Amino acid sequence: MDYYNDKTNQAGVKVFFMIVQILILSIVYIFVYTSFLAVGYAIDKYDVSPVRYFPVVLALIIFPILLYKYRQMFNAGKMLGAVTWMMGTASLTIVLLYAYIAQIAG
């Protein structure tokens, strides 16, 4: 007869959260890569400054740091908050990158 063991459930949820974080990171990085291509296209076509890469590079650097902080929050027991913040910042990053590219090309 198996007894309920909360530690194995918590370990499974942590692994699941890490898999979801990897998935979210790959989705955001797809948009970052697309933004790099769009900024390169804008530099070629509209003759804008290469400094326009800065917000995209900033998103490339800051997002994994935030994911690390959210993993710490998740491991501290604030699971719902960590998931909410992770999804919110991923959505915000994608929307801001789209708005930035629209502003450059428009």
PDB file of C-alpha atoms in Angstrom:
ATOM      1  CA  MET A   1       0.000   0.000   0.000  1.00  0.00           C
ATOM      2  CA  ASP A   2       1.399   3.382  -1.007  1.00  0.00           C
ATOM      3  CA  TYR A   3       1.159   6.293   1.340  1.00  0.00           C
ATOM      4  CA  TYR A   4       0.705   9.869   0.257  1.00  0.00           C
ATOM      5  CA  ASN A   5       4.053  11.600   0.116  1.00  0.00           C
ATOM      6  CA  ASP A   6       3.932  15.358  -0.275  1.00  0.00           C
ATOM      7  CA  LYS A   7       7.666  15.630  -0.972  1.00  0.00           C
ATOM      8  CA  THR A   8       7.450  13.644  -4.219  1.00  0.00           C
ATOM      9  CA  ASN A   9       4.512  15.785  -5.351  1.00  0.00           C
ATOM     10  CA  GLN A  10       6.464  18.972  -4.618  1.00  0.00           C
ATOM     11  CA  ALA A  11       9.483  17.653  -6.509  1.00  0.00           C
ATOM     12  CA  GLY A  12       7.273  16.820  -9.483  1.00  0.00           C
ATOM     13  CA  VAL A  13       5.693  20.266  -9.466  1.00  0.00           C
ATOM     14  CA  LYS A  14       9.132  21.895  -9.343  1.00  0.00           C
ATOM     15  CA  VAL A  15      10.248  19.893 -12.380  1.00  0.00           C
ATOM     16  CA  PHE A  16       7.016  20.788 -14.187  1.00  0.00           C
ATOM     17  CA  PHE A  17       7.514  24.475 -13.380  1.00  0.00           C
ATOM     18  CA  MET A  18      11.079  24.318 -14.717  1.00  0.00           C
ATOM     19  CA  ILE A  19       9.847  22.721 -17.950  1.00  0.00           C
ATOM     20  CA  VAL A  20       7.235  25.463 -18.301  1.00  0.00           C
ATOM     21  CA  GLN A  21       9.932  28.080 -17.688  1.00  0.00           C
ATOM     22  CA  ILE A  22      12.078  26.598 -20.458  1.00  0.00           C
ATOM     23  CA  LEU A  23       9.075  26.645 -22.788  1.00  0.00           C
ATOM     24  CA  ILE A  24       8.273  30.286 -21.927  1.00  0.00           C
ATOM     25  CA  LEU A  25      11.935  31.255 -22.341  1.00  0.00           C
ATOM     26  CA  SER A  26      12.056  29.667 -25.784  1.00  0.00           C
ATOM     27  CA  ILE A  27       8.844  31.454 -26.836  1.00  0.00           C
ATOM     28  CA  VAL A  28      10.151  34.832 -25.665  1.00  0.00           C
ATOM     29  CA  TYR A  29      13.504  34.198 -27.340  1.00  0.00           C
ATOM     30  CA  ILE A  30      11.715  33.490 -30.624  1.00  0.00           C
ATOM     31  CA  PHE A  31      10.218  36.984 -30.381  1.00  0.00           C
ATOM     32  CA  VAL A  32      13.586  38.447 -29.389  1.00  0.00           C
ATOM     33  CA  TYR A  33      15.194  36.840 -32.431  1.00  0.00           C
ATOM     34  CA  THR A  34      12.427  38.186 -34.650  1.00  0.00           C
ATOM     35  CA  SER A  35      12.980  41.612 -33.126  1.00  0.00           C
ATOM     36  CA  PHE A  36      16.698  41.389 -33.907  1.00  0.00           C
ATOM     37  CA  LEU A  37      15.844  40.614 -37.517  1.00  0.00           C
ATOM     38  CA  ALA A  38      13.314  43.457 -37.681  1.00  0.00           C
ATOM     39  CA  VAL A  39      15.760  45.972 -36.209  1.00  0.00           C
ATOM     40  CA  GLY A  40      18.396  44.825 -38.702  1.00  0.00           C
ATOM     41  CA  TYR A  41      15.891  45.291 -41.497  1.00  0.00           C
ATOM     42  CA  ALA A  42      15.008  48.773 -40.194  1.00  0.00           C
ATOM     43  CA  ILE A  43      18.688  49.683 -40.040  1.00  0.00           C
ATOM     44  CA  ASP A  44      19.140  48.629 -43.660  1.00  0.00           C
ATOM     45  CA  LYS A  45      15.945  50.096 -45.044  1.00  0.00           C
ATOM     46  CA  TYR A  46      15.332  53.236 -42.964  1.00  0.00           C
ATOM     47  CA  ASP A  47      18.963  54.012 -42.157  1.00  0.00           C
ATOM     48  CA  VAL A  48      18.424  54.190 -38.387  1.00  0.00           C
ATOM     49  CA  SER A  49      21.154  53.943 -35.795  1.00  0.00           C
ATOM     50  CA  PRO A  50      22.422  50.555 -34.537  1.00  0.00           C
ATOM     51  CA  VAL A  51      21.642  51.850 -31.039  1.00  0.00           C
ATOM     52  CA  ARG A  52      18.111  50.635 -31.805  1.00  0.00           C
ATOM     53  CA  TYR A  53      19.303  47.146 -30.850  1.00  0.00           C
ATOM     54  CA  PHE A  54      19.615  48.233 -27.200  1.00  0.00           C
ATOM     55  CA  PRO A  55      16.011  47.471 -26.022  1.00  0.00           C
ATOM     56  CA  VAL A  56      16.121  44.062 -27.692  1.00  0.00           C
ATOM     57  CA  VAL A  57      19.458  43.223 -26.057  1.00  0.00           C
ATOM     58  CA  LEU A  58      18.032  44.462 -22.762  1.00  0.00           C
ATOM     59  CA  ALA A  59      15.091  42.054 -23.088  1.00  0.00           C
ATOM     60  CA  LEU A  60      17.527  39.282 -23.995  1.00  0.00           C
ATOM     61  CA  ILE A  61      19.513  39.832 -20.791  1.00  0.00           C
ATOM     62  CA  ILE A  62      16.834  40.740 -18.246  1.00  0.00           C
ATOM     63  CA  PHE A  63      14.221  38.064 -18.991  1.00  0.00           C
ATOM     64  CA  PRO A  64      16.342  35.041 -17.884  1.00  0.00           C
ATOM     65  CA  ILE A  65      17.285  36.924 -14.710  1.00  0.00           C
ATOM     66  CA  LEU A  66      13.596  37.437 -13.970  1.00  0.00           C
ATOM     67  CA  LEU A  67      12.900  33.761 -14.615  1.00  0.00           C
ATOM     68  CA  TYR A  68      15.586  32.868 -12.078  1.00  0.00           C
ATOM     69  CA  LYS A  69      13.948  35.165  -9.518  1.00  0.00           C
ATOM     70  CA  TYR A  70      10.568  33.570 -10.215  1.00  0.00           C
ATOM     71  CA  ARG A  71      12.054  30.107  -9.702  1.00  0.00           C
ATOM     72  CA  GLN A  72      13.364  31.258  -6.317  1.00  0.00           C
ATOM     73  CA  MET A  73       9.902  32.598  -5.512  1.00  0.00           C
ATOM     74  CA  PHE A  74       8.351  29.280  -6.565  1.00  0.00           C
ATOM     75  CA  ASN A  75      10.759  27.274  -4.420  1.00  0.00           C
ATOM     76  CA  ALA A  76      10.000  29.558  -1.459  1.00  0.00           C
ATOM     77  CA  GLY A  77       6.367  28.448  -1.590  1.00  0.00           C
ATOM     78  CA  LYS A  78       4.830  31.373  -3.481  1.00  0.00           C
ATOM     79  CA  MET A  79       3.836  29.165  -6.384  1.00  0.00           C
ATOM     80  CA  LEU A  80       0.814  31.047  -7.704  1.00  0.00           C
ATOM     81  CA  GLY A  81       2.620  34.376  -7.533  1.00  0.00           C
ATOM     82  CA  ALA A  82       5.619  32.974  -9.383  1.00  0.00           C
ATOM     83  CA  VAL A  83       3.473  31.564 -12.184  1.00  0.00           C
ATOM     84  CA  THR A  84       1.498  34.795 -12.453  1.00  0.00           C
ATOM     85  CA  TRP A  85       4.590  36.991 -12.549  1.00  0.00           C
ATOM     86  CA  MET A  86       6.300  34.701 -15.052  1.00  0.00           C
ATOM     87  CA  MET A  87       3.380  34.719 -17.471  1.00  0.00           C
ATOM     88  CA  GLY A  88       2.814  38.447 -16.980  1.00  0.00           C
ATOM     89  CA  THR A  89       6.392  39.460 -17.694  1.00  0.00           C
ATOM     90  CA  ALA A  90       6.568  37.119 -20.684  1.00  0.00           C
ATOM     91  CA  SER A  91       3.422  38.689 -22.124  1.00  0.00           C
ATOM     92  CA  LEU A  92       4.637  42.189 -21.363  1.00  0.00           C
ATOM     93  CA  THR A  93       8.016  41.522 -22.952  1.00  0.00           C
ATOM     94  CA  ILE A  94       6.413  40.223 -26.136  1.00  0.00           C
ATOM     95  CA  VAL A  95       3.965  43.137 -26.356  1.00  0.00           C
ATOM     96  CA  LEU A  96       6.682  45.714 -25.708  1.00  0.00           C
ATOM     97  CA  LEU A  97       8.931  44.176 -28.362  1.00  0.00           C
ATOM     98  CA  TYR A  98       6.066  44.287 -30.859  1.00  0.00           C
ATOM     99  CA  ALA A  99       5.313  47.908 -29.970  1.00  0.00           C
ATOM    100  CA  TYR A 100       8.977  48.823 -30.298  1.00  0.00           C
ATOM    101  CA  ILE A 101       9.279  47.212 -33.728  1.00  0.00           C
ATOM    102  CA  ALA A 102       6.060  48.863 -34.880  1.00  0.00           C
ATOM    103  CA  GLN A 103       7.423  52.219 -33.727  1.00  0.00           C
ATOM    104  CA  ILE A 104      10.682  51.723 -35.638  1.00  0.00           C
ATOM    105  CA  ALA A 105       9.117  50.498 -38.853  1.00  0.00           C
ATOM    106  CA  GLY A 106       6.095  52.789 -38.731  1.00  0.00           C
TER     107      GLY A 106
END
